[in-house]
XYZ file of C-alpha atoms in Angstrom:
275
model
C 20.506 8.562 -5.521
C 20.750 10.180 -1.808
C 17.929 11.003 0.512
C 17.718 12.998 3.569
C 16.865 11.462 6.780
C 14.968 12.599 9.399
C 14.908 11.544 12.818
C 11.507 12.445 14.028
C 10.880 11.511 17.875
C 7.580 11.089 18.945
C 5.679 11.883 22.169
C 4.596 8.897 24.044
C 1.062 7.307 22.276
C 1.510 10.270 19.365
C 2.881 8.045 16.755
C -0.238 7.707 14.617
C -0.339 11.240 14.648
C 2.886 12.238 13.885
C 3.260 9.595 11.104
C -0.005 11.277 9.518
C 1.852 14.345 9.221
C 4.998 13.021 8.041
C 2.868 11.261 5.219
C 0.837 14.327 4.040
C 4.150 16.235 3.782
C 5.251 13.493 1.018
C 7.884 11.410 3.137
C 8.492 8.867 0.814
C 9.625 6.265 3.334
C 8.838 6.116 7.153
C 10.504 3.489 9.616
C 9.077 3.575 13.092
C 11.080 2.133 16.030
C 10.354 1.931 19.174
C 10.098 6.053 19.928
C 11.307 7.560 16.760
C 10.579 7.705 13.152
C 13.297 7.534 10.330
C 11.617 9.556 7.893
C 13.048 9.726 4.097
C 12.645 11.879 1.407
C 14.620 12.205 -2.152
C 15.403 15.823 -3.117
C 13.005 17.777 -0.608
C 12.220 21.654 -2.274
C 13.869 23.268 0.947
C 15.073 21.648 3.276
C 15.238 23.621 5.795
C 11.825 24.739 5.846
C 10.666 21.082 5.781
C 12.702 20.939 8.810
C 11.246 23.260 10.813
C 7.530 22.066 9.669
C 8.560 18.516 11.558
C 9.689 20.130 14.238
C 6.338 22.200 14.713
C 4.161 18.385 14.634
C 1.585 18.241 17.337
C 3.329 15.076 18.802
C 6.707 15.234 17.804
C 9.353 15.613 20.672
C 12.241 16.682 19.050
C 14.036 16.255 15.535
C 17.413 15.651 14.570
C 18.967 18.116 11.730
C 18.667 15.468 8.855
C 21.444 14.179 7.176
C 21.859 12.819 3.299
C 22.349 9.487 3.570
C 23.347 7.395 0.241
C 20.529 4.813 -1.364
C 19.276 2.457 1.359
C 18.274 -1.132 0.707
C 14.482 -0.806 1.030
C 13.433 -4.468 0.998
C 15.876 -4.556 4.089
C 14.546 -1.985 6.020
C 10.907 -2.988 6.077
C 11.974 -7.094 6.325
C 13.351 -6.075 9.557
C 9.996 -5.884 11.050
C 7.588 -6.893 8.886
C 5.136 -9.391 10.364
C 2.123 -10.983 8.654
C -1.399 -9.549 8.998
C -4.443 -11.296 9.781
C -7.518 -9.144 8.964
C -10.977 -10.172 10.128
C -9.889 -14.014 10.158
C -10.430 -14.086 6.425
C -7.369 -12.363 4.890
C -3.960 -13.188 5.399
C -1.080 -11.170 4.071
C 2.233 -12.382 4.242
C 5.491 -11.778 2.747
C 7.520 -14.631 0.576
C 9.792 -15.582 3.247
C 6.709 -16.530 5.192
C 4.647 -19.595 5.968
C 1.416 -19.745 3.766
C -1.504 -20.228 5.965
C -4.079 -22.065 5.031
C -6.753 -21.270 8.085
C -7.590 -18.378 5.794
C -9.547 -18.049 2.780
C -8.201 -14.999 1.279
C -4.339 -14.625 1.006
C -2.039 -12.210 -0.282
C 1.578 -11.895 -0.874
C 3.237 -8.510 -1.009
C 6.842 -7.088 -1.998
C 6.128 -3.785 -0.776
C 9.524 -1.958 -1.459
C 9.120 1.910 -0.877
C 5.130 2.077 -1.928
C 2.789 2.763 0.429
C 0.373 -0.269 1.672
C 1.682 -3.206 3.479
C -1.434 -3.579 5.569
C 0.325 -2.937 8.597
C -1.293 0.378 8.320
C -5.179 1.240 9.882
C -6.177 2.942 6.615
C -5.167 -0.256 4.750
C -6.772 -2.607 7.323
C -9.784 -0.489 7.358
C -10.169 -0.632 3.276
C -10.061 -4.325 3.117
C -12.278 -4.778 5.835
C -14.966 -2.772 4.218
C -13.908 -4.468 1.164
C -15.011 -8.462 2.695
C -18.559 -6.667 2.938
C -18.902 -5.581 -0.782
C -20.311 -7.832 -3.042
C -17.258 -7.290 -5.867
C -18.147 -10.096 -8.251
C -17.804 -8.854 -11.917
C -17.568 -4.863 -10.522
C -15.070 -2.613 -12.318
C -12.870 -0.993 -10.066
C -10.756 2.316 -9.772
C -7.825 2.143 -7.386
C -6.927 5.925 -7.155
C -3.489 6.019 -5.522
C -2.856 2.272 -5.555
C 0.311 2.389 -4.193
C 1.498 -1.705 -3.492
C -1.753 -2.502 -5.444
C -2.712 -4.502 -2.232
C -6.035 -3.275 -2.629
C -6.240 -4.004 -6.497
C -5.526 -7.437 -5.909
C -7.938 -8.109 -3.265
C -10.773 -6.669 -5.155
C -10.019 -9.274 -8.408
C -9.314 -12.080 -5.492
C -13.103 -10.870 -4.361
C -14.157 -11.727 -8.216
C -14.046 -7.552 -9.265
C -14.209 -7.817 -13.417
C -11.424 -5.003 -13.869
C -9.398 -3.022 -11.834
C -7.774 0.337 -13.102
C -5.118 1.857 -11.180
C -3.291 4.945 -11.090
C -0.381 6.762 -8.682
C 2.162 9.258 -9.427
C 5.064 7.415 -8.250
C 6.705 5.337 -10.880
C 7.819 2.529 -7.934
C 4.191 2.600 -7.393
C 3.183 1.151 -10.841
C 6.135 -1.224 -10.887
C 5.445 -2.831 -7.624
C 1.337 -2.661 -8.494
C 2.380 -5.409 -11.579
C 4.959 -7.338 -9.508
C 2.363 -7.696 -7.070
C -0.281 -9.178 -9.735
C 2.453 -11.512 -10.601
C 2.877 -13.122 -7.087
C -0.345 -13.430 -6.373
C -0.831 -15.654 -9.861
C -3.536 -12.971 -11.633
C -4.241 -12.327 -14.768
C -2.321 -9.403 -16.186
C -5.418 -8.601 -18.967
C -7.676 -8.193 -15.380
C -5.769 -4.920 -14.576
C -4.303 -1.611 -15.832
C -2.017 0.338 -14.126
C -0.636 3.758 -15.026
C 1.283 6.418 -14.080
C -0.494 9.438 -13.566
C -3.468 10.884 -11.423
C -7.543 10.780 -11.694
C -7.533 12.113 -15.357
C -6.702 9.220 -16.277
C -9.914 7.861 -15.655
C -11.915 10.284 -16.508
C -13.481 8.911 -19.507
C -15.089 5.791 -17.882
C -17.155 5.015 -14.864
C -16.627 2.946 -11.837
C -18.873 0.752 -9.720
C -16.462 0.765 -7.087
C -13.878 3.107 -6.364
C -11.249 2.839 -4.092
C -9.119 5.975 -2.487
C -6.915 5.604 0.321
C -4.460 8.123 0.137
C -4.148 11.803 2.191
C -6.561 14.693 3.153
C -5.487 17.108 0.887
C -5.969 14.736 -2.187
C -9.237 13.864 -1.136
C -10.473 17.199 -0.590
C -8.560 18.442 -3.784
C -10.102 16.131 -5.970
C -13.756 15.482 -4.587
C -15.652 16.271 -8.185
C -13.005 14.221 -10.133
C -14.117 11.149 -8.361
C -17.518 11.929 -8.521
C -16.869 12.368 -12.107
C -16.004 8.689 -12.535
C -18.933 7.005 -10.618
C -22.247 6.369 -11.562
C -25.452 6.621 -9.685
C -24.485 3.261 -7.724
C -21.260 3.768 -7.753
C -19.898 2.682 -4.096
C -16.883 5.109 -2.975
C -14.496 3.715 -0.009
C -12.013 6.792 1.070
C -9.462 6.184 3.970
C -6.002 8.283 4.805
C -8.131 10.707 6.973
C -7.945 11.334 10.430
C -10.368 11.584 12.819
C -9.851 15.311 13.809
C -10.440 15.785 9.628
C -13.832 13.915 9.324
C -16.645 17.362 9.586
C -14.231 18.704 6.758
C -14.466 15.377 4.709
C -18.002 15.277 5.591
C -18.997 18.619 4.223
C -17.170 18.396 0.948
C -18.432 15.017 0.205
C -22.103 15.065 1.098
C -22.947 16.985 -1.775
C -22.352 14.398 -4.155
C -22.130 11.236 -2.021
C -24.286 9.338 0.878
C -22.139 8.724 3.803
C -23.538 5.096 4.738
C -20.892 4.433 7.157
C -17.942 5.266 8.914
C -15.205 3.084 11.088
C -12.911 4.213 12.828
C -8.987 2.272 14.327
C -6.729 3.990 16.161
C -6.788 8.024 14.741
C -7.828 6.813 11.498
C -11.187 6.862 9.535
C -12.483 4.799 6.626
C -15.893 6.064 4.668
C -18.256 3.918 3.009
C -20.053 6.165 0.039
C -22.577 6.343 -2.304
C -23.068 8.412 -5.527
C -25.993 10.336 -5.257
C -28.031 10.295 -8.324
C-alpha cells in the first residue's frame, strides 16, 4: 500500500487551523512537528487538484509537491510524541508503554494506530469533558464516527448501558474492539459497525455522541435527529469557531443549544431534542 505525503507548512499560531482543513479534506493521517504538518492520504481522486486546495489554506505557508511514500509504521509515528492526557483531573489516558496513574479515577488506555481520537485533540478533550457532566448510568449511546472508540469506552466506564458505534473506515472498527479489549470491557456492552448513521436508524438514543467534521454534521442533521428521542442529549464537536452561526441555524430547529465551550479554534455543543 503507498500513500502520498504532503508537507504542509504552517503560518506561525495557524496550526489548529490548517489541521482543520487538512482533516475535512479526508487526510487520513496528520503528523505535526514543530512548523509543518506531514499529511497522508491513500489513493487521493486527483492529486493534483488536492494539491493546489492545500496550498490555497488560510494558514498554510507553503507546500511541498507530495511524494508516494511506501506503507509507514503508524504505531511509530504517533509513539514518537505521544504523551499522556490528563483531562479535568479525573481522566487519564495513557498509552501501554506508560505508567498507570492512580491519582485519577477514570483511566483509559488507547492503541490509536491511524484512527482519529487520541485525546490529544480539543474536539476530543472537549467531548469527554462534557461527558464527566452527564449522568450516563444505564443510557444507551450512539457513537457516530467513533473513530479510536475513546469516547465509547468512556461512556460504558461512566456506567452507559450500551454503546453503538459506527465509522466508515474499516481501521476504525478494528481499533474501536481492540480498544474495548484493553480497557477490560465487556464485548456484549458494545456494537461496532462499519458503515454510517443508517445504521442506526431503527433505534433511539439517549445520548448521542458526534465528533467528527462540518460537512458531516451539517449533511446529516435530520438523521441524528432521527435517532433521538424527546430527551435525547446530543454532544457535536469537529467544528470550528468561525462555523458555529452555520451549525447554529441548522440545528436549532430540532435541537436546544444548552451550551457551548470553546479550546483553542474549536467548539463542542451540548444539545437537546426538542419534542
Amino acid at each position: 500500500m503507498a500513500w502520498y505525503n504532503f508537507v504542509v507548512e504552517f503560518e506561525k499560531g495557524k496550526s489548529e487551523i490548517v489541521n482543520a482543513w487538512l482533516l475535512n479534506l479526508n487526510f487520513d493521517a496528520i503528523v505535526e512537528n514543530d512548523t509543518n504538518f506531514n499529511a497522508y492520504i491513500e489513493n487521493p481522486e486527483d492529486v493534483n487538484a488536492l494539491y493546489n486546495e492545500v496550498k490555497n489554506i488560510n494558514g498554510v505557508k507553503h507546500c511541498l509537491v507530495p511524494e508516494l511514500q511506501e506503507e509507514k509504521n503508524w504505531n511509530e509515528e504517533w509513539e514518537k510524541n505521544f504523551a499522556p492526557i490528563s483531562i479535568d483531573d479525573m481522566v487519564y489516558i495513557r498509552a501501554d508503554f506508560h505508567e498507570k496513574n492512580d491519582a485519577y479515577p477514570y483511566e483509559i488506555l488507547i492503541s490509536p494506530k491511524m484512527a482519529f481520537g487520541t485525546g490529544h485533540h480539543e474536539t476530543t478533550h472537549m467531548m469527554i469533558s462534557q461527558m464527566l457532566k452527564l449522568g450516563l448510568t444505564d443510557k444507551t449511546v450512539f457513537d457516530y464516527g467513533c473513530g479510536t472508540a475513546i469516547l465509547s469506552v468512556f461512556a460504558k466506564m461512566r456506567n452507559a448501558k450500551h454503546v453503538f458505534g459506527v465509522d466508515i473506515e474499516l481501521p476504525a472498527i478494528e481499533n474501536s474492539w481492540e480498544h474495548v479489549e484493553i480497557n477490560n470491557l465487556e464485548k456484549s456492552d458494545f456494537d461496532f459497525q462499519l458503515g454510517d448513521i443508517d445504521l442506526a436508524s431503527d433505534k433511539k438514543y439517549d445520548v448521542v455522541l458526534a465528533n467528527i467534521n462540518r460537512r458531516v454534521l451539517l449533511e446529516n442533521v435530520a438523521h441524528i435527529s432521527s435517532v433521538c428521542h424527546d430527551e435525547t442529549i446530543v454532544l457535536l464537536s469537529g467544528i470550528l469557531k468561525v462555523d458555529q452561526e452555520i451549525i447554529e441555524e441548522s440545528y436549532s430547529p430540532f435541537f436546544y443549544i444548552e451550551a457551548v465551550e470553546q479550546r483553542g479554534e474549536w467548539l463542542c455543543f451540548l444539545m437537546r431534542r426538542k419534542g
